[in-house]
Structures are given as C-alpha cells and as structure tokens.
C-alpha cells in the first residue's frame, strides 16, 4: 500500500481518479475503510500519502488520516471544502479552500497556518526545491453582455509562510487554466527567476 500511487474507491482499484495510469488488475484487498456517520464523503475524495503508507484524505468538510492497516488515526472537521490536497516538501498537508485561502496542516491534523492570498474563487499551488510555495488565485465573472473578465495573481511564500513577492495579473487577458499551469511551470525554479518571468 505504501508504494501505491492510486486510491481504491469502493474496493475497486480501477475507480481511482488519483493517477493517469490504471491501478493493478491483480491482488488481494487488504482492507476497506468506511467512515462513521458524521463524516460525509463526496464523490471524488482527495488523497495524499506519506512514506509510511499513511493516507490523508480530504472529502467534503473533513480531513482523515488512515494508517497502512486501515486504522483511522485521526479526523478533523475543517469546515471547508478542500481542493488539491498535497504533501509539502516539509511533510505538511496543504490544500485550497474557496474564499479562505491555502491551508496548511501537520500530519497530526493540527492547523499550522493559512495563506490568505486575497479572497479567491479558485486556487492552485506548487513548490520549489527550496520549499517556497507559489500560490495562484483568480476571479472570473461575466457581465450582462456575457463578456467574461479575468482577474488573477501569483504570490510566492517562503517555508515559514512569509510572503516573498506578489504579482497582479489584472492586465493579462488569459484564462484561469493558463494562469494555473503557469504556477506549475515555475515549480523548481528560484523565486527571482519566476518574478522576472512575470515582469516580461
């Protein structure tokens, strides 16, 4: 289980939405985790894993940790709907919550910080080798004549959640998808290079 990059949903390894490759076609089901009544699951849960086989799942308003034997370690009612749950280079969990920001939790389920990168209706983040975090946020709205307008930004943070720089993308007429893929393009590059790239 520790080496698996996919998540079994409803005991079906082919039902994973967590990897582009198909899951294994042979094997033995080791365990199935069923939430207690208070944990409401959504159709597509978010999953991250550590090197010890612990799964961290985000679904609806909940974060849950499950060990490699299927035992629930902890659960937290986070009162947000997380998206894009991932491990940071330092080992924490990070996810985006609409109109809240980018939330960081440790592996014991304690909230570490919130990157309040303005109020955003969409969020994407990436990391570089120095454990800096690049966050992207955007608004898209439509006027009465159906003309779509975009307003976005990208911000760099260090590993202690201190803002390094911020770039407003208001003047750029590009889609949310282009902006969010730009965040990934600079993962692994020094912040100064990413900042200069936005200034060109």
mmCIF file of C-alpha atoms in Angstrom:
data_model
loop_
_atom_site.group_PDB
_atom_site.id
_atom_site.type_symbol
_atom_site.label_atom_id
_atom_site.label_comp_id
_atom_site.label_asym_id
_atom_site.label_seq_id
_atom_site.Cartn_x
_atom_site.Cartn_y
_atom_site.Cartn_z
ATOM 1 C CA UNK A 1 0.000 0.000 0.000
ATOM 2 C CA UNK A 2 2.880 2.372 0.758
ATOM 3 C CA UNK A 3 4.064 2.339 -2.841
ATOM 4 C CA UNK A 4 0.646 2.687 -4.439
ATOM 5 C CA UNK A 5 0.011 5.938 -6.288
ATOM 6 C CA UNK A 6 -3.704 5.252 -6.664
ATOM 7 C CA UNK A 7 -6.652 5.153 -4.306
ATOM 8 C CA UNK A 8 -9.154 2.300 -4.176
ATOM 9 C CA UNK A 9 -12.669 3.668 -4.167
ATOM 10 C CA UNK A 10 -15.434 1.272 -3.128
ATOM 11 C CA UNK A 11 -12.861 -1.561 -3.147
ATOM 12 C CA UNK A 12 -12.321 -1.067 -6.871
ATOM 13 C CA UNK A 13 -8.718 -0.266 -7.863
ATOM 14 C CA UNK A 14 -9.899 0.765 -11.332
ATOM 15 C CA UNK A 15 -12.135 3.513 -9.926
ATOM 16 C CA UNK A 16 -9.212 5.727 -8.965
ATOM 17 C CA UNK A 17 -9.140 9.351 -10.079
ATOM 18 C CA UNK A 18 -5.761 9.975 -8.470
ATOM 19 C CA UNK A 19 -3.433 8.727 -11.224
ATOM 20 C CA UNK A 20 -3.382 8.680 -15.003
ATOM 21 C CA UNK A 21 -2.281 5.030 -15.100
ATOM 22 C CA UNK A 22 -4.668 2.189 -14.348
ATOM 23 C CA UNK A 23 -4.330 0.546 -10.967
ATOM 24 C CA UNK A 24 -3.223 -3.060 -10.544
ATOM 25 C CA UNK A 25 -5.503 -5.674 -12.051
ATOM 26 C CA UNK A 26 -4.491 -8.464 -9.666
ATOM 27 C CA UNK A 27 -4.047 -8.500 -5.933
ATOM 28 C CA UNK A 28 -5.749 -9.049 -2.623
ATOM 29 C CA UNK A 29 -7.939 -6.485 -0.932
ATOM 30 C CA UNK A 30 -6.288 -5.826 2.429
ATOM 31 C CA UNK A 31 -8.852 -3.516 3.966
ATOM 32 C CA UNK A 32 -11.742 -1.168 3.299
ATOM 33 C CA UNK A 33 -12.286 1.958 5.350
ATOM 34 C CA UNK A 34 -15.834 3.104 5.949
ATOM 35 C CA UNK A 35 -16.418 6.492 7.590
ATOM 36 C CA UNK A 36 -18.517 6.889 10.678
ATOM 37 C CA UNK A 37 -21.872 8.581 10.387
ATOM 38 C CA UNK A 38 -20.630 12.147 10.933
ATOM 39 C CA UNK A 39 -18.107 12.017 8.070
ATOM 40 C CA UNK A 40 -19.899 12.755 4.808
ATOM 41 C CA UNK A 41 -17.900 11.758 1.736
ATOM 42 C CA UNK A 42 -18.129 13.429 -1.645
ATOM 43 C CA UNK A 43 -17.843 11.647 -4.990
ATOM 44 C CA UNK A 44 -14.171 12.437 -5.579
ATOM 45 C CA UNK A 45 -12.138 12.416 -2.357
ATOM 46 C CA UNK A 46 -8.654 13.932 -2.300
ATOM 47 C CA UNK A 47 -5.761 11.745 -1.185
ATOM 48 C CA UNK A 48 -2.126 12.256 -0.221
ATOM 49 C CA UNK A 49 0.243 9.672 1.291
ATOM 50 C CA UNK A 50 3.499 9.607 3.223
ATOM 51 C CA UNK A 51 6.414 7.158 3.007
ATOM 52 C CA UNK A 52 4.995 5.013 5.830
ATOM 53 C CA UNK A 53 1.806 4.229 3.944
ATOM 54 C CA UNK A 54 -0.398 6.653 5.874
ATOM 55 C CA UNK A 55 -3.205 8.007 3.704
ATOM 56 C CA UNK A 56 -4.517 11.512 4.264
ATOM 57 C CA UNK A 57 -7.933 12.021 2.735
ATOM 58 C CA UNK A 58 -9.983 15.142 2.190
ATOM 59 C CA UNK A 59 -13.676 14.841 1.448
ATOM 60 C CA UNK A 60 -16.428 17.356 1.968
ATOM 61 C CA UNK A 61 -15.576 19.220 5.181
ATOM 62 C CA UNK A 62 -13.301 16.511 6.593
ATOM 63 C CA UNK A 63 -9.628 15.540 6.733
ATOM 64 C CA UNK A 64 -8.919 11.940 7.747
ATOM 65 C CA UNK A 65 -5.678 10.012 8.333
ATOM 66 C CA UNK A 66 -5.652 6.217 7.869
ATOM 67 C CA UNK A 67 -2.620 4.011 8.519
ATOM 68 C CA UNK A 68 -1.349 1.241 6.240
ATOM 69 C CA UNK A 69 -3.503 -1.327 8.081
ATOM 70 C CA UNK A 70 -6.714 0.624 7.541
ATOM 71 C CA UNK A 71 -6.969 2.037 11.070
ATOM 72 C CA UNK A 72 -8.256 5.580 11.430
ATOM 73 C CA UNK A 73 -5.580 7.690 13.135
ATOM 74 C CA UNK A 74 -7.500 10.957 13.350
ATOM 75 C CA UNK A 75 -10.172 13.011 11.662
ATOM 76 C CA UNK A 76 -10.754 16.758 11.640
ATOM 77 C CA UNK A 77 -13.887 18.690 10.758
ATOM 78 C CA UNK A 78 -12.259 21.571 8.891
ATOM 79 C CA UNK A 79 -15.494 23.357 7.894
ATOM 80 C CA UNK A 80 -14.133 23.911 4.396
ATOM 81 C CA UNK A 81 -14.297 22.005 1.138
ATOM 82 C CA UNK A 82 -10.634 21.314 0.317
ATOM 83 C CA UNK A 83 -9.258 21.030 -3.188
ATOM 84 C CA UNK A 84 -5.856 19.888 -4.417
ATOM 85 C CA UNK A 85 -4.703 18.177 -1.195
ATOM 86 C CA UNK A 86 -0.946 17.502 -1.299
ATOM 87 C CA UNK A 87 2.100 16.988 0.913
ATOM 88 C CA UNK A 88 4.525 19.899 1.105
ATOM 89 C CA UNK A 89 8.305 19.330 0.844
ATOM 90 C CA UNK A 90 8.470 19.734 4.642
ATOM 91 C CA UNK A 91 5.883 16.965 5.117
ATOM 92 C CA UNK A 92 2.802 19.027 5.991
ATOM 93 C CA UNK A 93 -0.553 18.786 4.213
ATOM 94 C CA UNK A 94 -1.724 21.706 2.116
ATOM 95 C CA UNK A 95 -4.992 22.385 0.332
ATOM 96 C CA UNK A 96 -7.026 25.255 -1.060
ATOM 97 C CA UNK A 97 -10.433 26.255 0.318
ATOM 98 C CA UNK A 98 -12.707 28.640 -1.577
ATOM 99 C CA UNK A 99 -12.788 32.180 -0.193
ATOM 100 C CA UNK A 100 -10.477 31.210 2.688
ATOM 101 C CA UNK A 101 -7.053 30.641 1.173
ATOM 102 C CA UNK A 102 -4.375 27.974 1.255
ATOM 103 C CA UNK A 103 -4.462 25.966 4.500
ATOM 104 C CA UNK A 104 -1.534 24.016 5.934
ATOM 105 C CA UNK A 105 -1.965 21.153 8.437
ATOM 106 C CA UNK A 106 0.688 18.978 10.079
ATOM 107 C CA UNK A 107 0.489 15.188 9.856
ATOM 108 C CA UNK A 108 -1.167 15.033 13.298
ATOM 109 C CA UNK A 109 -4.130 17.007 11.969
ATOM 110 C CA UNK A 110 -3.268 20.342 13.578
ATOM 111 C CA UNK A 111 -3.721 23.504 11.533
ATOM 112 C CA UNK A 112 -0.359 25.209 11.084
ATOM 113 C CA UNK A 113 -1.244 28.271 9.026
ATOM 114 C CA UNK A 114 -3.497 29.893 6.447
ATOM 115 C CA UNK A 115 -2.064 31.740 3.462
ATOM 116 C CA UNK A 116 -4.733 34.388 2.962
ATOM 117 C CA UNK A 117 -3.794 35.296 -0.574
ATOM 118 C CA UNK A 118 -6.736 37.671 -1.079
ATOM 119 C CA UNK A 119 -10.207 36.187 -1.484
ATOM 120 C CA UNK A 120 -10.203 33.728 -4.335
ATOM 121 C CA UNK A 121 -12.732 31.517 -6.034
ATOM 122 C CA UNK A 122 -10.051 29.207 -7.434
ATOM 123 C CA UNK A 123 -6.616 28.265 -6.208
ATOM 124 C CA UNK A 124 -3.585 26.307 -7.355
ATOM 125 C CA UNK A 125 -0.215 25.933 -5.670
ATOM 126 C CA UNK A 126 3.222 24.467 -6.378
ATOM 127 C CA UNK A 127 6.523 24.103 -4.534
ATOM 128 C CA UNK A 128 10.145 24.613 -5.494
ATOM 129 C CA UNK A 129 13.263 22.825 -4.212
ATOM 130 C CA UNK A 130 13.807 25.464 -1.541
ATOM 131 C CA UNK A 131 10.308 24.653 -0.171
ATOM 132 C CA UNK A 132 8.943 28.011 -1.281
ATOM 133 C CA UNK A 133 5.239 27.944 -2.144
ATOM 134 C CA UNK A 134 3.770 29.591 -5.242
ATOM 135 C CA UNK A 135 0.047 30.264 -4.998
ATOM 136 C CA UNK A 136 -2.271 31.312 -7.784
ATOM 137 C CA UNK A 137 -5.728 32.752 -7.291
ATOM 138 C CA UNK A 138 -8.300 34.138 -9.681
ATOM 139 C CA UNK A 139 -11.762 35.521 -10.126
ATOM 140 C CA UNK A 140 -13.762 35.085 -13.311
ATOM 141 C CA UNK A 141 -17.048 36.862 -13.796
ATOM 142 C CA UNK A 142 -19.438 37.509 -16.645
ATOM 143 C CA UNK A 143 -21.064 40.854 -17.388
ATOM 144 C CA UNK A 144 -24.628 41.363 -18.628
ATOM 145 C CA UNK A 145 -23.484 41.071 -22.244
ATOM 146 C CA UNK A 146 -21.773 37.722 -21.476
ATOM 147 C CA UNK A 147 -18.279 39.191 -21.747
ATOM 148 C CA UNK A 148 -16.039 37.167 -19.415
ATOM 149 C CA UNK A 149 -13.403 39.047 -17.452
ATOM 150 C CA UNK A 150 -10.477 37.561 -15.529
ATOM 151 C CA UNK A 151 -8.565 38.900 -12.574
ATOM 152 C CA UNK A 152 -5.733 36.888 -11.092
ATOM 153 C CA UNK A 153 -2.475 36.963 -9.192
ATOM 154 C CA UNK A 154 0.505 34.823 -8.243
ATOM 155 C CA UNK A 155 2.277 35.043 -4.885
ATOM 156 C CA UNK A 156 5.492 33.437 -3.619
ATOM 157 C CA UNK A 157 5.873 32.426 0.046
ATOM 158 C CA UNK A 158 8.875 31.021 1.905
ATOM 159 C CA UNK A 159 8.791 27.833 4.009
ATOM 160 C CA UNK A 160 7.737 29.877 7.067
ATOM 161 C CA UNK A 161 4.732 31.310 5.208
ATOM 162 C CA UNK A 162 6.250 34.776 4.803
ATOM 163 C CA UNK A 163 5.325 36.494 1.546
ATOM 164 C CA UNK A 164 8.303 36.911 -0.784
ATOM 165 C CA UNK A 165 6.555 38.716 -3.637
ATOM 166 C CA UNK A 166 3.173 39.219 -5.253
ATOM 167 C CA UNK A 167 2.314 39.866 -8.898
ATOM 168 C CA UNK A 168 -1.079 41.151 -10.025
ATOM 169 C CA UNK A 169 -2.250 39.729 -13.351
ATOM 170 C CA UNK A 170 -5.199 42.066 -13.860
ATOM 171 C CA UNK A 171 -3.948 43.335 -17.214
ATOM 172 C CA UNK A 172 -3.417 39.889 -18.694
ATOM 173 C CA UNK A 173 -6.271 38.568 -20.797
ATOM 174 C CA UNK A 174 -5.662 34.856 -20.290
ATOM 175 C CA UNK A 175 -7.765 32.037 -18.946
ATOM 176 C CA UNK A 176 -7.676 30.540 -15.459
ATOM 177 C CA UNK A 177 -6.216 27.372 -16.950
ATOM 178 C CA UNK A 178 -3.276 29.258 -18.436
ATOM 179 C CA UNK A 179 -2.611 31.045 -15.165
ATOM 180 C CA UNK A 180 -2.753 27.873 -13.105
ATOM 181 C CA UNK A 181 -0.454 25.975 -15.462
ATOM 182 C CA UNK A 182 1.968 28.898 -15.177
ATOM 183 C CA UNK A 183 2.288 28.160 -11.454
ATOM 184 C CA UNK A 184 3.432 24.648 -12.276
ATOM 185 C CA UNK A 185 5.886 25.929 -14.856
ATOM 186 C CA UNK A 186 7.909 27.695 -12.143
ATOM 187 C CA UNK A 187 7.933 24.872 -9.613
ATOM 188 C CA UNK A 188 11.612 24.045 -9.131
ATOM 189 C CA UNK A 189 12.890 27.473 -10.229
ATOM 190 C CA UNK A 190 14.241 30.193 -7.918
ATOM 191 C CA UNK A 191 11.736 32.871 -6.945
ATOM 192 C CA UNK A 192 13.739 35.623 -8.628
ATOM 193 C CA UNK A 193 13.520 33.870 -11.999
ATOM 194 C CA UNK A 194 9.786 33.363 -11.613
ATOM 195 C CA UNK A 195 9.338 37.010 -10.652
ATOM 196 C CA UNK A 196 11.322 38.212 -13.661
ATOM 197 C CA UNK A 197 9.289 35.939 -15.922
ATOM 198 C CA UNK A 198 6.068 37.620 -14.802
ATOM 199 C CA UNK A 199 7.594 41.044 -15.420
ATOM 200 C CA UNK A 200 8.370 40.334 -19.092
#
